[in-house]
């Protein structure tokens, strides 16, 4: 199943399109199933459903852990590097990880967690996060990991939407020079969550926390009482494995649901082939497990492949901008996978931080999360990869579960800024505004996928209609990604960015509507409009145009501070606007719709491209906004 040459790729790709069921059944054969499937695939993109390996029985943790006890029990599964370089690292072998997962599975059971229950994880990047996640999977519970930078209100929304029974957190999180009181955030969230019966708290920072009698317990106390073996629950291939919330162009974040069987097959297949992982390699993905990249390419993909995966608790610039390269040197990392925003931030700090370290172990570099600009690509290639390492620019989404369009390292010839070619099994098409497939090369359109792949989104939690509406209604019969894309003369794909009202900030998806709703919660705000604009480090920044109540008596500076604080409180610091402009009106059409196109151009400073403003109710607001924005 391992592709090693471009020829292999071409053959595999052809087979995957000509006979997908046969192709994926051959891939899936290599996993441990308690019962094989009755049918490889059943699907319908009009009335959306996709079912993979239907009828098969298995447990993903037996594939991540038990299966490796035969031949690599003593190989390191997880290398954990703490935030502070003076603290000791932790290495867990497959045997140790297996035992810890079994132990914690028993803790979950003792808290009444059963197959199908939802468990929310709001934790730092420590091995216990991976352990808790795998323990959920082992007992058949559905994990919902919430990135620990989200606010208590965002956490409460997610807990309530999933009706989670248990939440797992820590007494605090170390991130750079910060010590974040996450237990307090959880306590605040739980005031508004009635579904939670237990809160398990991991000791990490020794910060003082309040423990609520009957609800809260310490991780170490519970583990000390638990048995060290635990039979894995027998799961159906189409049982849900996890929920992961993500933002879209409208409404509240939705819970993207992934089911175990297809996700297992695709996360390992894509991991092994894209990174060309070799036995014994040390692999490091710098993402946080709170995002899909961490789910698929720190935990599941690598462990399924029996790899050694590095988990890093900290941030790229603490204690200084050499931290990533220090870690590469320390563990002789072979594959390094990060986001363009991190590359740009470190590029800006200068080469002295890079050149202190020996990076000769590196063989493969990866990038993910947003389009990578050519300067960043070149810098990464030259100064990190020393022109020896292929760069895999991997395009995918929370909804796709795994990498969809990407070079296979050292196999696919790369081109800066191009995600290049689809993985076997992935059938991308570019559609024009009317939904016609654009044939041939040198075309640009909206990126859709026309055939199912095993790790695709199954539903949005609790609301299948929304799933159909968001992904399958823009173009009937196609999965719509929300991205614009170009196919060049070589048939290579280049992702151009979102075509909807989603902003990509440092590789994280933020819905403009969500930020507007948060801003509008400030009592002095009458109305707001949020757009993205090009940002040197973050890729895109958040620009908010805000109409405030003149009678509030607050000056601009106060309003600015308040708005930023409101967004941090409602969503989290990641959604804080980079720029706020107080205006007295917004450009609206006669039907009352805000013309964001105009605001985007103003935010970009491209006022010569405002286009037709004659349909606005009051075109003079544009002049006012331009003047205030200083463009
Ligand atoms: C959106 C998905 C799954 C990766 C983490 C982000 C953008 C992702 C690339 C890339 C250009 C990319 C797209 C996509 N994106 N990877 N290699 N080149 N754009 O996951 O939060 O679900 O966001 O990230 O716009 O739609 P996500």
XYZ file of C-alpha atoms and ligand atoms in Angstrom:
658
model
C 0.000 0.000 0.000
C 3.014 2.158 0.315
C 3.611 4.472 -2.616
C 7.307 4.964 -3.309
C 7.546 6.371 -6.815
C 5.578 8.696 -9.016
C 4.684 5.661 -11.040
C 3.240 3.948 -7.968
C 1.232 7.082 -7.304
C -0.201 7.228 -10.803
C -1.175 3.574 -10.649
C -2.700 3.850 -7.176
C -4.599 6.976 -8.157
C -6.028 5.338 -11.264
C -7.093 2.254 -9.324
C -8.690 4.366 -6.618
C -10.871 6.120 -9.168
C -11.665 3.113 -11.342
C -12.573 0.827 -8.478
C -12.719 2.712 -5.173
C -14.258 -0.143 -3.212
C -11.575 -2.524 -4.248
C -8.870 0.036 -3.612
C -10.002 0.892 -0.082
C -10.765 -2.657 0.819
C -7.140 -3.526 0.025
C -5.935 -0.698 2.247
C -8.320 -1.620 5.069
C -7.230 -5.290 5.001
C -4.078 -4.303 6.860
C -5.884 -3.234 9.986
C -7.085 -5.279 12.912
C -10.831 -5.923 12.639
C -12.835 -8.209 14.874
C -15.208 -8.666 11.966
C -14.713 -7.542 8.383
C -17.186 -5.307 6.578
C -20.233 -6.442 4.658
C -19.929 -3.560 2.256
C -17.036 -1.149 1.621
C -19.074 1.922 0.718
C -22.603 3.226 0.531
C -23.145 6.871 -0.296
C -25.381 9.626 -1.566
C -24.261 13.244 -2.041
C -27.783 14.492 -2.830
C -29.418 13.331 0.363
C -26.114 13.153 2.155
C -24.836 9.986 3.676
C -21.539 8.131 3.514
C -20.919 4.775 5.163
C -17.556 3.043 5.011
C -16.724 -0.547 5.887
C -20.296 -1.101 6.893
C -20.855 -3.883 9.377
C -17.172 -4.111 10.362
C -16.357 -4.425 14.079
C -13.173 -3.129 15.661
C -11.679 -0.741 18.161
C -9.304 1.956 16.921
C -7.157 1.722 20.077
C -6.396 -1.939 19.395
C -4.948 -0.697 16.119
C -3.085 2.210 17.752
C -1.759 0.215 20.697
C -2.458 -3.517 21.197
C -1.410 -4.378 17.653
C 2.055 -2.908 18.250
C 2.670 -4.843 21.465
C 3.735 -7.825 19.392
C 6.727 -6.276 17.692
C 7.344 -2.807 19.067
C 6.208 -2.785 22.681
C 9.421 -1.091 23.766
C 9.601 1.443 20.976
C 8.830 4.997 22.043
C 5.330 5.992 20.982
C 5.183 9.507 22.400
C 8.029 11.858 23.194
C 6.721 14.728 25.258
C 8.667 17.973 25.425
C 7.528 20.371 28.151
C 6.959 24.089 27.781
C 9.990 24.926 29.890
C 13.210 23.420 28.518
C 14.596 22.955 32.032
C 11.842 20.502 32.936
C 12.369 16.835 32.030
C 10.875 15.291 28.933
C 8.707 12.174 29.108
C 8.942 9.209 26.794
C 6.211 6.595 26.687
C 6.741 3.305 24.926
C 3.846 1.551 23.234
C 3.655 -0.804 26.206
C 3.488 2.062 28.702
C 1.010 4.031 26.648
C -1.192 0.963 26.305
C -1.200 0.472 30.056
C -1.971 4.100 30.798
C -4.814 4.138 28.309
C -6.298 0.977 29.811
C -5.975 2.415 33.292
C -7.696 5.649 32.348
C -10.388 3.744 30.451
C -11.263 2.172 33.770
C -11.398 5.610 35.377
C -13.872 6.731 32.731
C -15.965 3.646 33.326
C -15.943 4.322 37.057
C -17.421 7.728 36.280
C -20.260 6.028 34.478
C -19.001 6.689 30.956
C -20.490 4.260 28.484
C -20.360 3.639 24.774
C -21.804 6.625 22.918
C -21.419 9.097 25.810
C -19.660 12.382 25.066
C -16.553 13.399 26.999
C -15.137 16.898 26.709
C -11.364 17.446 26.952
C -10.059 20.920 27.777
C -6.414 20.271 28.465
C -2.819 21.332 27.945
C -0.566 19.576 25.448
C 0.573 16.821 27.795
C 0.651 13.037 27.293
C -2.481 12.724 29.434
C -4.436 14.487 26.691
C -3.557 11.720 24.232
C -4.190 9.133 26.949
C -7.633 10.548 27.734
C -8.516 10.709 24.074
C -7.531 7.109 23.446
C -9.270 5.987 26.634
C -12.505 7.529 25.339
C -12.085 5.595 22.113
C -11.322 2.404 24.025
C -14.562 2.527 26.002
C -16.544 3.695 22.975
C -17.154 7.220 24.237
C -17.079 10.135 21.804
C -14.376 12.684 22.574
C -14.918 16.355 21.989
C -11.647 18.196 22.428
C -11.889 21.928 22.910
C -8.736 23.944 22.322
C -7.770 25.311 25.738
C -7.532 28.863 24.405
C -11.301 29.096 24.032
C -13.244 31.095 26.592
C -15.587 29.659 29.207
C -18.614 30.689 27.197
C -17.270 28.984 24.048
C -16.503 25.897 26.158
C -19.994 25.908 27.670
C -21.561 26.132 24.196
C -19.604 23.084 23.071
C -20.319 21.072 26.213
C -24.015 21.857 25.920
C -24.253 21.154 22.208
C -22.699 17.722 22.715
C -24.444 17.157 26.075
C -21.154 15.890 27.453
C -21.229 13.829 30.624
C -17.642 14.248 31.775
C -15.108 17.026 31.322
C -11.371 16.528 31.753
C -9.083 19.451 32.479
C -6.010 20.474 34.486
C -5.170 22.742 37.396
C -3.433 25.032 34.933
C -1.671 25.222 31.571
C 1.849 26.413 30.864
C 2.199 28.261 27.588
C 5.348 30.309 27.096
C 5.723 32.521 30.144
C 2.026 32.259 30.946
C 0.328 30.057 33.487
C -3.299 29.800 32.446
C -5.938 28.975 35.066
C -7.991 26.592 32.944
C -9.810 24.999 35.873
C -11.361 28.396 36.628
C -12.494 28.602 33.020
C -14.097 25.178 33.337
C -15.771 26.106 36.641
C -17.274 29.171 35.037
C -18.468 27.179 32.023
C -20.016 24.487 34.196
C -22.283 27.028 35.872
C -24.224 26.843 32.636
C -23.879 23.135 31.857
C -26.273 20.651 33.384
C -25.159 17.545 31.485
C -21.770 17.245 33.255
C -21.685 14.812 36.168
C -17.901 14.598 36.680
C -14.892 16.800 36.188
C -11.505 15.058 36.238
C -8.580 17.367 36.996
C -4.984 16.640 36.076
C -2.274 18.169 38.242
C 0.108 20.110 36.041
C 1.014 23.492 37.517
C 0.123 22.926 41.179
C -2.001 26.063 41.007
C -4.642 26.351 43.702
C -8.038 25.333 42.380
C -11.410 24.824 43.955
C -12.717 21.285 43.787
C -16.463 20.881 43.880
C -17.458 18.052 46.165
C -19.196 15.229 44.341
C -18.360 16.580 40.900
C -14.593 17.144 40.779
C -11.840 14.609 41.317
C -8.089 14.415 40.741
C -6.728 12.418 37.839
C -3.947 10.857 39.972
C -6.345 9.767 42.736
C -8.626 8.039 40.271
C -5.804 6.382 38.355
C -4.282 5.009 41.557
C -7.510 3.089 42.155
C -7.852 1.759 38.594
C -7.065 -1.661 37.146
C -4.335 -1.709 34.521
C -6.110 -3.818 31.945
C -9.208 -2.994 29.998
C -10.906 -4.918 27.248
C -11.644 -2.609 24.320
C -15.305 -2.013 23.533
C -16.407 -3.588 20.252
C -17.330 -0.724 17.938
C -19.056 -0.594 14.612
C -17.082 0.999 11.789
C -19.784 3.667 11.570
C -19.987 4.457 15.286
C -18.890 8.042 16.018
C -15.299 8.410 17.233
C -15.169 12.139 17.919
C -16.755 15.528 17.569
C -14.645 18.566 16.764
C -16.188 22.031 16.653
C -15.311 24.348 13.820
C -16.476 27.725 12.580
C -18.338 28.397 9.391
C -19.743 31.417 7.649
C -22.982 31.433 9.615
C -24.246 30.618 13.081
C -22.495 29.000 15.989
C -19.587 26.611 15.488
C -20.755 23.192 14.399
C -19.694 19.835 15.729
C -18.033 17.963 12.890
C -18.546 14.240 13.517
C -16.052 11.599 12.414
C -16.745 7.874 12.544
C -14.078 5.376 13.520
C -13.574 2.904 10.694
C -13.063 5.208 7.738
C -11.161 7.727 9.840
C -8.762 5.032 11.024
C -8.032 3.773 7.534
C -7.572 7.190 5.998
C -5.570 8.831 8.791
C -2.953 6.121 8.680
C -2.934 5.787 4.900
C -2.430 9.517 4.424
C 0.127 9.782 7.242
C 2.326 6.991 5.910
C 2.205 8.107 2.298
C 2.365 11.880 2.572
C 5.254 11.926 5.043
C 6.798 8.694 3.735
C 7.264 7.614 7.314
C 9.999 5.009 7.803
C 10.311 2.611 10.722
C 12.340 4.279 13.487
C 11.805 7.853 12.285
C 11.028 10.597 14.759
C 8.053 12.613 13.593
C 6.937 15.968 14.962
C 3.794 17.906 14.231
C 3.671 21.210 16.131
C -0.122 21.618 16.101
C -2.269 21.581 19.221
C -4.372 18.451 19.666
C -7.346 20.798 20.081
C -7.405 21.099 16.285
C -7.943 18.415 13.660
C -4.257 18.449 12.691
C -3.397 17.242 16.174
C -6.092 14.577 16.147
C -5.067 13.059 12.829
C -1.336 13.753 12.698
C -0.092 13.820 16.279
C -2.218 11.050 17.714
C -4.206 8.744 15.442
C -2.255 8.642 12.156
C 1.203 8.252 13.720
C 0.137 5.748 16.410
C -1.756 3.659 13.874
C 1.446 3.575 11.836
C 3.500 2.596 14.913
C 5.500 5.791 14.693
C 7.331 7.840 17.304
C 5.409 11.091 17.614
C 6.615 14.204 19.411
C 4.196 16.265 21.463
C 5.265 19.768 22.454
C 3.541 21.658 25.232
C 4.894 25.122 24.518
C 5.062 27.837 21.910
C 7.612 28.540 19.131
C 9.052 31.678 20.721
C 9.598 30.661 24.345
C 12.196 31.000 25.838
C 13.316 32.271 22.452
C 12.696 31.867 18.744
C 15.099 28.921 18.559
C 12.791 26.604 20.512
C 11.533 24.559 17.533
C 15.030 24.043 16.164
C 16.367 23.155 19.599
C 13.750 20.391 19.800
C 14.528 19.159 16.289
C 18.172 18.924 17.293
C 17.440 17.341 20.703
C 15.357 14.449 19.355
C 16.937 14.242 15.892
C 13.546 14.827 14.338
C 13.210 13.455 10.807
C 9.840 14.882 9.815
C 8.682 18.312 10.885
C 5.137 19.535 10.209
C 4.020 23.076 11.061
C 1.916 26.035 9.895
C 2.935 28.896 7.586
C 2.182 31.410 10.335
C 4.852 29.831 12.567
C 7.326 29.804 9.682
C 6.722 33.511 9.006
C 6.971 34.423 12.685
C 10.298 32.600 13.044
C 11.608 33.893 9.735
C 11.076 37.411 11.084
C 13.267 36.675 14.120
C 16.345 36.035 12.024
C 18.704 33.178 11.234
C 20.773 33.352 14.407
C 18.085 31.264 16.118
C 18.195 28.639 13.398
C 21.909 28.380 12.874
C 22.672 27.527 16.485
C 21.224 24.062 15.983
C 21.997 20.945 14.008
C 19.070 20.297 11.698
C 20.735 17.570 9.659
C 18.312 14.901 10.910
C 15.448 16.518 8.979
C 14.305 14.663 5.889
C 10.770 15.881 5.275
C 9.082 19.227 5.990
C 5.364 19.849 6.009
C 3.010 22.792 6.145
C -0.708 23.049 6.809
C -3.567 25.349 7.712
C -3.447 28.210 5.231
C -1.940 29.082 1.893
C 1.830 29.430 2.221
C 3.364 32.470 0.562
C 6.385 32.042 -1.657
C 8.829 33.885 0.653
C 7.946 31.638 3.572
C 8.146 28.530 1.385
C 11.606 29.551 0.121
C 12.892 30.363 3.590
C 11.626 27.040 4.962
C 13.176 25.179 2.054
C 16.515 26.934 2.193
C 17.148 27.564 5.886
C 15.337 24.716 7.600
C 15.440 22.011 4.940
C 18.839 23.208 3.621
C 17.463 22.517 0.132
C 17.581 18.766 0.880
C 14.074 18.235 2.240
C 10.909 18.045 0.193
C 8.128 20.291 1.504
C 4.667 18.786 1.612
C 2.079 21.566 1.467
C -0.924 19.624 2.734
C -4.400 20.938 2.001
C -7.295 19.587 4.033
C -9.984 20.556 6.556
C -11.565 19.567 9.844
C -14.346 18.050 7.753
C -12.057 15.996 5.523
C -10.449 14.278 8.545
C -7.200 13.766 6.664
C -4.882 15.289 4.065
C -6.578 15.552 0.667
C -4.283 17.378 -1.732
C -0.563 17.234 -1.104
C 2.730 16.102 -2.514
C 3.943 12.736 -1.243
C 7.357 13.532 0.215
C 10.140 12.892 -2.252
C 7.696 11.264 -4.660
C 5.714 14.167 -6.101
C 7.826 16.957 -7.610
C 6.950 20.106 -5.638
C 6.344 23.672 -6.720
C 6.379 26.501 -4.165
C 2.879 27.391 -2.886
C 1.226 24.415 -4.618
C -0.511 21.621 -2.743
C 0.081 19.758 -6.031
C -2.008 16.586 -6.512
C -4.880 14.751 -4.817
C -4.151 11.668 -2.723
C -5.437 8.377 -4.087
C -9.166 8.184 -3.461
C -9.656 11.942 -3.587
C -11.512 13.337 -6.597
C -11.345 17.150 -6.623
C -13.151 19.280 -9.175
C -13.260 23.015 -9.782
C -16.706 24.470 -10.386
C -17.686 27.822 -11.844
C -20.392 30.013 -10.269
C -23.108 28.072 -12.113
C -21.858 24.741 -10.924
C -20.234 23.594 -14.143
C -17.141 21.451 -13.778
C -14.164 23.232 -15.276
C -12.385 20.780 -17.513
C -8.716 20.770 -18.383
C -5.877 22.786 -16.945
C -5.228 26.465 -16.356
C -8.597 27.000 -14.716
C -9.762 28.572 -11.479
C -12.942 27.936 -9.532
C -14.537 26.702 -6.343
C -12.996 23.539 -4.979
C -15.414 20.635 -4.565
C -14.982 16.899 -4.099
C -17.188 14.646 -6.138
C -16.674 11.237 -4.583
C -16.530 10.107 -0.943
C -13.289 9.304 0.881
C -13.163 7.250 4.071
C -12.507 10.019 6.621
C -15.087 12.498 5.418
C -17.462 14.279 7.814
C -20.495 12.115 8.576
C -22.745 14.732 10.098
C -22.811 17.876 12.199
C -23.643 16.794 15.712
C -27.337 16.778 16.444
C -28.280 18.470 13.172
C -27.869 16.480 9.982
C -29.840 19.040 7.981
C -27.181 21.615 8.735
C -24.512 19.267 7.426
C -26.419 18.802 4.172
C -27.088 22.492 3.887
C -23.546 23.684 4.591
C -21.610 21.175 2.520
C -23.924 19.644 -0.062
C -26.378 22.335 -1.107
C -24.186 24.976 -2.779
C -23.541 22.573 -5.642
C -25.950 19.662 -5.852
C -24.149 16.347 -5.740
C -20.811 17.744 -4.595
C -19.052 18.313 -1.274
C -18.168 22.037 -1.288
C -14.982 22.965 0.576
C -15.452 26.742 0.805
C -12.055 27.265 -0.852
C -11.137 28.842 -4.145
C -8.505 27.003 -6.132
C -6.473 27.106 -9.330
C -5.368 24.139 -11.432
C -2.272 25.119 -13.392
C -0.862 23.921 -16.689
C 0.596 20.796 -15.009
C -2.682 19.879 -13.373
C -1.285 21.017 -10.004
C -3.673 22.506 -7.437
C -3.022 25.791 -5.706
C -5.395 26.733 -2.901
C -6.325 30.410 -3.030
C -8.151 30.719 0.289
C -11.741 30.897 1.470
C -14.464 32.177 -0.784
C -16.996 32.405 2.055
C -17.187 34.567 5.174
C -14.555 32.602 7.015
C -11.271 34.217 8.016
C -8.146 32.126 8.335
C -6.140 33.597 11.202
C -2.832 31.841 11.830
C -4.289 28.702 10.298
C -7.416 28.841 12.490
C -10.851 29.257 11.104
C -12.891 32.140 12.440
C -16.380 32.925 11.185
C -17.002 36.635 10.645
C -20.585 36.247 11.886
C -19.336 34.704 15.111
C -16.995 37.643 15.794
C -19.732 40.139 14.924
C -22.139 38.435 17.321
C -19.510 38.654 20.041
C -18.784 42.342 19.370
C -22.498 43.103 19.374
C -22.756 41.753 22.895
C -21.027 44.893 24.089
C -23.871 47.108 25.231
C -22.473 50.233 23.576
C -22.255 48.590 20.152
C -25.092 49.143 17.710
C -23.792 47.186 14.760
C -20.585 45.720 13.435
C -19.083 44.149 10.353
C -15.979 41.988 10.367
C -13.709 41.120 7.451
C -10.290 39.578 6.947
C -7.301 41.481 5.610
C -3.776 40.396 4.680
C -1.560 40.159 7.760
C 2.183 39.636 7.513
C 2.488 36.963 10.187
C -1.034 35.626 10.705
C -1.895 35.292 7.027
C -5.149 37.083 7.668
C -6.001 39.528 10.412
C -9.419 40.459 11.758
C -10.721 43.929 10.905
C -13.869 45.116 12.677
C -15.935 48.108 11.572
C -18.105 49.121 14.482
C -20.991 51.549 14.977
C -21.199 52.632 18.602
C -23.881 54.396 20.542
C -22.866 58.066 20.612
C -24.619 58.508 23.934
C -22.534 55.885 25.683
C -20.089 58.608 26.702
C -17.137 56.314 25.972
C -14.227 57.515 23.885
C -12.636 55.549 21.059
C -9.842 54.123 23.179
C -12.216 52.807 25.807
C -14.463 51.246 23.161
C -11.498 49.617 21.466
C -10.323 48.010 24.682
C -13.834 46.946 25.561
C -14.504 45.361 22.197
C -11.296 43.348 22.305
C -12.128 42.231 25.844
C -15.660 41.257 24.830
C -14.463 39.069 21.973
C -11.869 37.396 24.218
C -14.534 36.685 26.778
C -17.140 35.379 24.358
C -14.910 33.348 22.003
C -11.302 33.503 23.159
C -8.166 35.535 22.480
C -7.674 33.869 19.059
C -10.685 35.767 17.705
C -9.611 39.209 18.949
C -9.822 41.842 16.214
C -6.450 43.184 15.098
C -8.021 46.438 14.017
C -11.170 48.153 15.166
C -12.533 51.204 13.369
C -15.380 53.250 14.785
C -17.679 54.379 12.013
C -21.069 56.038 11.883
C -22.499 53.832 9.139
C -21.834 50.648 7.171
C -22.166 50.193 3.409
C -25.517 48.518 2.885
C -27.573 47.545 -0.102
C -31.214 48.563 -0.364
C -32.183 45.180 1.012
C -30.107 45.911 4.127
C -27.208 43.574 3.399
C -23.750 44.748 4.390
C -21.469 44.853 1.347
C -18.429 43.155 2.803
C -16.707 43.225 -0.550
C -16.282 46.978 -0.103
C -15.113 46.649 3.490
C -12.600 43.984 2.474
C -11.113 46.301 -0.138
C -10.904 49.157 2.372
C -9.285 46.843 4.928
C -6.768 45.778 2.282
C -6.132 49.390 1.372
C -7.170 48.659 -2.216
C -9.566 51.577 -2.543
C -9.050 51.732 -6.283
C -10.889 48.393 -6.517
C -14.089 49.241 -4.672
C -16.151 48.446 -7.744
C -19.730 49.493 -8.157
C -21.053 51.357 -5.109
C -24.181 52.701 -6.786
C -26.437 50.028 -5.292
C -25.684 51.276 -1.775
C -28.405 53.120 0.103
C -25.896 55.752 1.115
C -22.651 55.760 -0.881
C -21.237 58.583 1.263
C -20.564 56.166 4.153
C -17.826 54.695 1.993
C -16.049 58.034 1.889
C -16.294 58.373 5.640
C -14.938 54.884 6.249
C -12.088 55.389 3.788
C -11.106 58.588 5.487
C -11.222 57.138 8.983
C -9.266 54.080 7.832
C -6.693 56.408 6.350
C -6.748 54.785 2.927
C -9.174 25.496 5.879
C -9.530 24.385 6.811
C -6.808 20.728 8.398
C -5.760 21.651 8.512
C -5.922 22.691 9.578
C -6.991 23.720 9.288
C -7.239 26.231 4.812
C -5.731 24.228 5.166
C -4.232 24.542 3.641
C -3.148 24.555 2.703
C -4.053 26.483 1.753
C -5.182 25.575 3.547
C -8.341 26.103 3.803
C -9.287 25.111 4.434
N -6.094 25.358 4.521
N -4.609 23.735 4.658
N -2.181 23.621 2.729
N -3.105 25.541 1.784
N -5.097 26.535 2.601
O -8.223 23.104 9.339
O -9.561 24.796 10.574
O -10.662 22.996 9.234
O -9.472 24.886 8.118
O -7.806 25.846 6.065
O -8.949 27.344 3.624
O -10.608 25.224 3.970
P -9.540 23.926 9.380
